Coordinates of C-alpha atoms in Angstrom, one line a residue:
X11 CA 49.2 173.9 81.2
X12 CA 50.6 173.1 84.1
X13 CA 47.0 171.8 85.6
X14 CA 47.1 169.4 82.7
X15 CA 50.7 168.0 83.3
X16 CA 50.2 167.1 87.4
X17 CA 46.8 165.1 86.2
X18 CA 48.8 163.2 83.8
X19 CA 51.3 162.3 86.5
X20 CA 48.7 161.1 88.8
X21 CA 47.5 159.1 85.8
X22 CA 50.4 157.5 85.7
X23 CA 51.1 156.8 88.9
X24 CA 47.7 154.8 89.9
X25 CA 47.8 152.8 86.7
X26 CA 51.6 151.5 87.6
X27 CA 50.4 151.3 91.2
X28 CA 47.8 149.0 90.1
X29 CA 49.8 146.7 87.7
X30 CA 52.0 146.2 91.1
X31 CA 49.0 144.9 92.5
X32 CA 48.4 142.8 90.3
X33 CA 51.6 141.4 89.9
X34 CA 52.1 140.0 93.7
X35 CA 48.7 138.5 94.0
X36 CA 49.4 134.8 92.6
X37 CA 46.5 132.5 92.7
X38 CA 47.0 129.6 95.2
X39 CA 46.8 127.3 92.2
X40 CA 50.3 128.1 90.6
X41 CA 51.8 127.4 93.9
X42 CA 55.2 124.5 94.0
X43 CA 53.9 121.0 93.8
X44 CA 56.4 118.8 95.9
X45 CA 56.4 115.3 94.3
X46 CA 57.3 112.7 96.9
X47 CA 57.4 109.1 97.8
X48 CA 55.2 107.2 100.4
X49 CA 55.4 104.0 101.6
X50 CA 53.0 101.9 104.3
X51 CA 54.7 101.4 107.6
X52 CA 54.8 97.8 108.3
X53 CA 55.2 95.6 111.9
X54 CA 57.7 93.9 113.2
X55 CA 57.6 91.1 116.6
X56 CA 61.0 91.4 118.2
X57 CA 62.1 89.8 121.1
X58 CA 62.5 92.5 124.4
X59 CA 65.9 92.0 125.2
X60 CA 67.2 93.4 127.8
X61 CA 70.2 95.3 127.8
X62 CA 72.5 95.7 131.0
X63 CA 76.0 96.7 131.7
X64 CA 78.0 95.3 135.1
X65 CA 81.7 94.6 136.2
X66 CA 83.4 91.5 135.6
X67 CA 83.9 89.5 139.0
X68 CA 84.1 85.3 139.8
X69 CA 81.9 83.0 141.3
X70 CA 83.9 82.9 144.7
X71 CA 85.5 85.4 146.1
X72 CA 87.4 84.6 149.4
X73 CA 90.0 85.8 151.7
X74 CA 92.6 83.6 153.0
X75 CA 94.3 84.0 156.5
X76 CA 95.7 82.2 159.0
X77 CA 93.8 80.3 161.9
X78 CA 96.0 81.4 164.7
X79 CA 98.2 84.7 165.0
X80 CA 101.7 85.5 164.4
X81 CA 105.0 86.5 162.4
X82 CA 104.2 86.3 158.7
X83 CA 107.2 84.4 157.3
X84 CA 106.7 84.7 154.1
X85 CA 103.9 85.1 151.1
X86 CA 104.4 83.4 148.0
X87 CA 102.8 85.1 145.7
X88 CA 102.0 88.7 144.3
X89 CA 98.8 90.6 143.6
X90 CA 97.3 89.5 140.4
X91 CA 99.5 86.0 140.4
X92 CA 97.7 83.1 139.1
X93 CA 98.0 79.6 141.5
X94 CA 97.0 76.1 141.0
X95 CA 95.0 73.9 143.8
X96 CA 96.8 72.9 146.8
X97 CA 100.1 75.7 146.1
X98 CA 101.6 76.5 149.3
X99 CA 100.7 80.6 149.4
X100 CA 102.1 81.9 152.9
X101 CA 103.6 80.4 155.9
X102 CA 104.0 81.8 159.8
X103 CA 107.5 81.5 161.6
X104 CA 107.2 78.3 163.1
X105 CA 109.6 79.2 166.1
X106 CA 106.4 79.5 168.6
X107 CA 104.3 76.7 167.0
X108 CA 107.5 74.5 167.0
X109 CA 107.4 75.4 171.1
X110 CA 103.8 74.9 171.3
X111 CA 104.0 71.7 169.7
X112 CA 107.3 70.2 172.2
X113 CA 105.3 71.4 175.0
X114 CA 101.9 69.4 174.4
X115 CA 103.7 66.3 173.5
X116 CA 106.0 66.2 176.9
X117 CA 102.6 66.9 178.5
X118 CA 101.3 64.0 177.0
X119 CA 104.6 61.9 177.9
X120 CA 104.0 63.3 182.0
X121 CA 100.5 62.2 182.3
X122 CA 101.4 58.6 181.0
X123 CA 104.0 57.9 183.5
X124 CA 101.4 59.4 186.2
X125 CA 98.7 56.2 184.6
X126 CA 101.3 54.2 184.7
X127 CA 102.5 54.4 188.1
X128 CA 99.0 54.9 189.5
X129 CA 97.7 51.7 187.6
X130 CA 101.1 49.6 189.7
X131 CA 99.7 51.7 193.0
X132 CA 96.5 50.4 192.5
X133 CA 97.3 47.0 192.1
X134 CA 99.4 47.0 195.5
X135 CA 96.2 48.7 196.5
X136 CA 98.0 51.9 197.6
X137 CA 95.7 53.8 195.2
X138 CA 92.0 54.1 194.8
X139 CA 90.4 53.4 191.6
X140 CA 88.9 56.7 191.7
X141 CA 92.4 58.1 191.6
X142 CA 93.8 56.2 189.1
X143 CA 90.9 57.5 186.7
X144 CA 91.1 60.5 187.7
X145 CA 95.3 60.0 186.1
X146 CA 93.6 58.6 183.0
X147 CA 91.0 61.8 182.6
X148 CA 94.1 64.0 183.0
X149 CA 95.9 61.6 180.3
X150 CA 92.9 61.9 177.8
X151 CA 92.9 65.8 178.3
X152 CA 96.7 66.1 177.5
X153 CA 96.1 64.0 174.2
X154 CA 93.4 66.8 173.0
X155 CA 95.1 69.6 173.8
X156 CA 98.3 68.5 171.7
X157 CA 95.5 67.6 168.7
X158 CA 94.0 71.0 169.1
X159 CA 98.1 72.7 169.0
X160 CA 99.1 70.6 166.1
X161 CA 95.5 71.3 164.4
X162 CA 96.5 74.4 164.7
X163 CA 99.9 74.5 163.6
X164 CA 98.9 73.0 160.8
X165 CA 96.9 76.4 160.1
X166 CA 99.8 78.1 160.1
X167 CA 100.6 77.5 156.3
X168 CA 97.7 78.3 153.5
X169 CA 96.9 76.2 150.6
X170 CA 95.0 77.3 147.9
X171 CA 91.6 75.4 148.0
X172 CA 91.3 75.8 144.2
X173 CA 92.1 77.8 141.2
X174 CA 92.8 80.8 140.9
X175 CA 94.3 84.4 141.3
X176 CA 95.4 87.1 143.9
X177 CA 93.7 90.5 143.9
X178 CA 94.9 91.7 146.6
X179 CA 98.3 91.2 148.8
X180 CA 96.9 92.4 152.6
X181 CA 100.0 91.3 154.8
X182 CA 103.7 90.6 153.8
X183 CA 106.8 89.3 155.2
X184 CA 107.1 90.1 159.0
X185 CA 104.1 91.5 159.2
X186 CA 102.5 90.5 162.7
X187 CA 98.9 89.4 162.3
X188 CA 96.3 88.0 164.4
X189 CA 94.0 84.9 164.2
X190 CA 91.6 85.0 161.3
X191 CA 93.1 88.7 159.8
X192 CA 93.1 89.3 155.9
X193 CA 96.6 87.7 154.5
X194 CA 95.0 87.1 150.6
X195 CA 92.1 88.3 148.6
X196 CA 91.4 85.7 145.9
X197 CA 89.2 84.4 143.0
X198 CA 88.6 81.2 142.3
X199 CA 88.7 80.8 138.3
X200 CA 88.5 76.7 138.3
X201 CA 89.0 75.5 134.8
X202 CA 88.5 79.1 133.4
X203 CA 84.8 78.9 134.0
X204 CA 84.0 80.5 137.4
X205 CA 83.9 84.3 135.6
X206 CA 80.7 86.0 136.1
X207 CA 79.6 89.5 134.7
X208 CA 77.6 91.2 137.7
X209 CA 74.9 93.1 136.4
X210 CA 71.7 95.7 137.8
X211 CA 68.1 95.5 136.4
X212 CA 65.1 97.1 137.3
X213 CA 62.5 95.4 139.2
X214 CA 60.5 94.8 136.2
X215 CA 63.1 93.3 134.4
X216 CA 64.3 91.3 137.1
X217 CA 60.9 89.3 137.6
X218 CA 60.6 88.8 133.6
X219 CA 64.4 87.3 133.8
X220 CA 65.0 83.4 135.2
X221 CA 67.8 81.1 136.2
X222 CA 69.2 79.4 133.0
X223 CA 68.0 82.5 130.5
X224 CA 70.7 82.6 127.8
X225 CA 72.8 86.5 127.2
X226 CA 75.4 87.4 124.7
X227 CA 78.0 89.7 126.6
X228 CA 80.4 92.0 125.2
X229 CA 83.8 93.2 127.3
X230 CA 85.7 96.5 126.6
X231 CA 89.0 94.5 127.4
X232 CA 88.3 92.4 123.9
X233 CA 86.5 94.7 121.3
X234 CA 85.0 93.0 118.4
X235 CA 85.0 89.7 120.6
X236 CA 81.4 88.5 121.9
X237 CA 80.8 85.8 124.8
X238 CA 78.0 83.1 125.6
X239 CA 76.4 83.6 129.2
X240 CA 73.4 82.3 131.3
X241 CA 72.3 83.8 134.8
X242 CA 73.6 82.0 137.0
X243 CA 72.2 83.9 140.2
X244 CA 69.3 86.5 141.2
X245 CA 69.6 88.8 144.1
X246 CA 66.7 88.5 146.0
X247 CA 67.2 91.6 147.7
X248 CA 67.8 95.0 146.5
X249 CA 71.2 96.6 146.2
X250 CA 70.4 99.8 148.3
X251 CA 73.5 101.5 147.6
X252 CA 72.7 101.2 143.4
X253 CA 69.1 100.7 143.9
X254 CA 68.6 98.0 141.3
X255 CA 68.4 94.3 141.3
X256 CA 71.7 92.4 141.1
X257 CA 71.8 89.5 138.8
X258 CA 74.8 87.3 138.0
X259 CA 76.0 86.0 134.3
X260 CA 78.1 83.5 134.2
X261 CA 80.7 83.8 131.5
X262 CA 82.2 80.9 128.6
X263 CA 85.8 82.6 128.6
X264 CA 87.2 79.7 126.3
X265 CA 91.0 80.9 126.6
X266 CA 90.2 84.6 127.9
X267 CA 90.7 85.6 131.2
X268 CA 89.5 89.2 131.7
X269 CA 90.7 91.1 134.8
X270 CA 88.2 91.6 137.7
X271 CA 86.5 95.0 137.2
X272 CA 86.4 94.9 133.8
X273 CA 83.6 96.6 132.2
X274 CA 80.7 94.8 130.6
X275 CA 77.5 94.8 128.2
X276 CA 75.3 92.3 128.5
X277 CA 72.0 91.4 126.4
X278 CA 69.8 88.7 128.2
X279 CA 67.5 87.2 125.4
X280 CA 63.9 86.8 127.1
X281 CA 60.9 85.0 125.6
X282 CA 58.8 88.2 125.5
X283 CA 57.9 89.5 121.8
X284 CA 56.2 93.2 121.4
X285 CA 54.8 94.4 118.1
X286 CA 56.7 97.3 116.9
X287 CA 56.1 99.7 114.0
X288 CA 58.9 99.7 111.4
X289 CA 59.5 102.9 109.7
X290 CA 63.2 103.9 107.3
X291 CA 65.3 106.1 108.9
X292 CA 64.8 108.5 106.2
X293 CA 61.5 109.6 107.1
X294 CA 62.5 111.1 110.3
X295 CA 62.5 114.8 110.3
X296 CA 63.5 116.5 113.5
X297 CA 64.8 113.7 115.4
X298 CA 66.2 114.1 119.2
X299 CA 67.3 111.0 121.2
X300 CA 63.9 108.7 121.3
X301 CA 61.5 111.7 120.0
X302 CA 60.7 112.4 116.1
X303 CA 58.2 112.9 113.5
X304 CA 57.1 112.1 110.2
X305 CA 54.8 113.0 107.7
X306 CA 51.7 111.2 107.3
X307 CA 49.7 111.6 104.6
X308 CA 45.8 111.9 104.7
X309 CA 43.5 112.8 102.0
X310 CA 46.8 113.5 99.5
X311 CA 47.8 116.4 102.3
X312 CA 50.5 115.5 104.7
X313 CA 50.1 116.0 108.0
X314 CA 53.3 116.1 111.1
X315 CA 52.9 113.3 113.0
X316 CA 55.3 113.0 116.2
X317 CA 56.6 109.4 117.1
X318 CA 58.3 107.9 120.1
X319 CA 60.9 105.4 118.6
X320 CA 62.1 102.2 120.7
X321 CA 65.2 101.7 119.2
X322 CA 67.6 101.9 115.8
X323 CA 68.7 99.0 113.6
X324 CA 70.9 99.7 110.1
X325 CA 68.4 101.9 108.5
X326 CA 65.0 100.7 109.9
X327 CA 63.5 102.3 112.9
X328 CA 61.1 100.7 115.7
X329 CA 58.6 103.2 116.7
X330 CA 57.0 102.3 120.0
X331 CA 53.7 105.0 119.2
X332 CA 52.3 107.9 117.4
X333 CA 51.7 105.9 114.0
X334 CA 49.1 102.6 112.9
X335 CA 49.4 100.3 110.7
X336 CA 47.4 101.5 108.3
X337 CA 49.3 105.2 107.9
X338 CA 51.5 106.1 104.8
X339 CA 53.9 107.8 105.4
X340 CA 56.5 110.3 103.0
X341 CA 59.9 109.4 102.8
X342 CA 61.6 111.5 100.9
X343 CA 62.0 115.3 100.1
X344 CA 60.1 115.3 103.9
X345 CA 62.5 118.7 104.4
X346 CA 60.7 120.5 101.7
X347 CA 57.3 120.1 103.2
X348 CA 54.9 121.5 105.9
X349 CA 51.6 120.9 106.3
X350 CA 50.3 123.6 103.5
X351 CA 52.4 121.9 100.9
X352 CA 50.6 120.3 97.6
X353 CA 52.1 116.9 96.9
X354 CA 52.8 114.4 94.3
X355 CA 53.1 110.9 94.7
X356 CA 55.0 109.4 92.5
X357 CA 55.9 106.0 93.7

């Protein structure tokens, strides 16, 4: 009897074992069908701009100072000031240069008695000619030395030579300074048109770039606002401290007038176009800075292609390589699939 109940059992027991079986192996042919959409990839010729980023600056930069040394009496104006053309911007005490001045000219007033009274000697013929020329040399030397003191006193004020503004205050009042030292660093800004945008390129993009090349430019100081450029100037040396190429853009301000050292964008608009690959954004599946991929599909199977993508725009992306012209690719459900997966177009 109980022989006959343990058989049962194990009867049981393999034929439930064997419906289990059964049960989890699913023929490959009921598996999920994905439906999708495709579409071709197309090509696009855009223009390479280049895009560079630089400090604001002017055409001239210049330090005034004064030609001969002394007192600083007094400076006019203060860092970051504005100034017009000819503005009287510091002055030395005069109290020397006044001295200097009364000095040469009685010098002057001695050596023309001495001609005068050696030109009467000479006609008694009580002096020799050479003598009485050698009064009129010393005559003609007094005369230049009191051009050469009031030339210089005349140094001892500063004009502006031109438009412009202070960036830096180096001396003030009383301040003792000698001939040619720092008084004023200034930038010319003449008519509001002498601000450039001082940017670095690469080697290659600095041969592909000329004088005259138009550039949009974009300033942190006025978001939203965009200005006209042209380069104006090309290094033709390196920068060894940045290691790039400096190139100048000169700047249409209108009625702005940025501060020196303000930050800057610029894109200079070159006449070299490159075929790019145009693909929707939402295609890209695993996408990292300028790496991605997308599914291609061959023989109605997709396949993970990676790409290299050159740069963004709304919702199109330029991919520099990895597809043709020619692929298809899926652009939508793409986070559903791998490269198993049956699909359906259904476009």
């Amino acid at each position: 009897m109980n022989k006959t109940i343990t058989i049962s059992l194990l009867s049981i027991l393999l034929t439930a074992s064997c419906k289990e079986e059964k049960k989890e192996s699913k023929p490959f042919e009921t598996a999920d069908i994905i439906a999708v959409k495709t579409a071709s990839v197309g090509s696009l010729a855009l223009a390479s701009n280049i895009n560079a980023s630089g400090l604001v600056t002017t055409e001239n930069e210049t330090t005034y100072s004064f030609k001969i040394g002394g007192v600083v009496n007094g400076v006019f104006v203060e860092e970051g000031q504005f100034f017009r053309k000819g503005q009287l911007l510091a002055t030395l005490d005069e109290t020397e240069i006044r001295s200097g001045l009364n000095q040469s000219d009685l010098n002057v007033q001695k050596y023309e008695r001495d001609y005068r009274r050696a030109t009467n000697l000479y006609k008694d013929s009580v002096y020799t000619l050479e003598q009485v020329q050698n009064t009129k040399t010393g005559l003609d030397i007094a005369r230049k030395q009191k051009d050469a003191v009031a030339f210089n006193a005349r140094y001892a004020k500063i004009y502006a030579a031109a438009d412009g503004f202070v960036s830096q205050k180096v001396a003030g009042k009383g301040e003792i300074v000698g001939p040619g030292s720092p008084v004023l660093m200034i930038n010319e800004t003449s008519n509001n048109n002498n601000y450039l945008l001082k940017v670095g390129l690469t080697d290659t993009e600095w041969a592909s770039v000329k004088i005259g090349q138009k550039a949009v430019v974009t300033l942190d100081g006025y978001p939203g606002k965009s200005f006209d450029a042209f380069i104006f100037r090309k290094s033709q040396a390196a920068d060894m401290a940045l290691g790039s190429f400096q190139v100048e853009l000169k700047l249409t301000m209108n009625d702005s007038k940025p501060a020196v050292g303000m930050f800057g964008k610029a894109e200079i608009k070159t006449d070299h176009s490159e075929d790019f690959i145009m693909v929707p954004y939402n295609s890209l599946i695993e996408a990292d800075g300028n790496k991605a991929f997308v599914f291609v599909v061959e023989n109605n199977k997709v396949k993970k292609r990676p790409i290299t993508i050159a740069r963004f725009e709304n919702d199109k992306v330029f991919v520099k390589d990895g597809l043709q012209k020619n692929n298809k690719i899926v652009i939508s459900n793409s986070a559903y699939l791998n490269e198993q997966s049956i699909i359906k177009i259904i476009n």
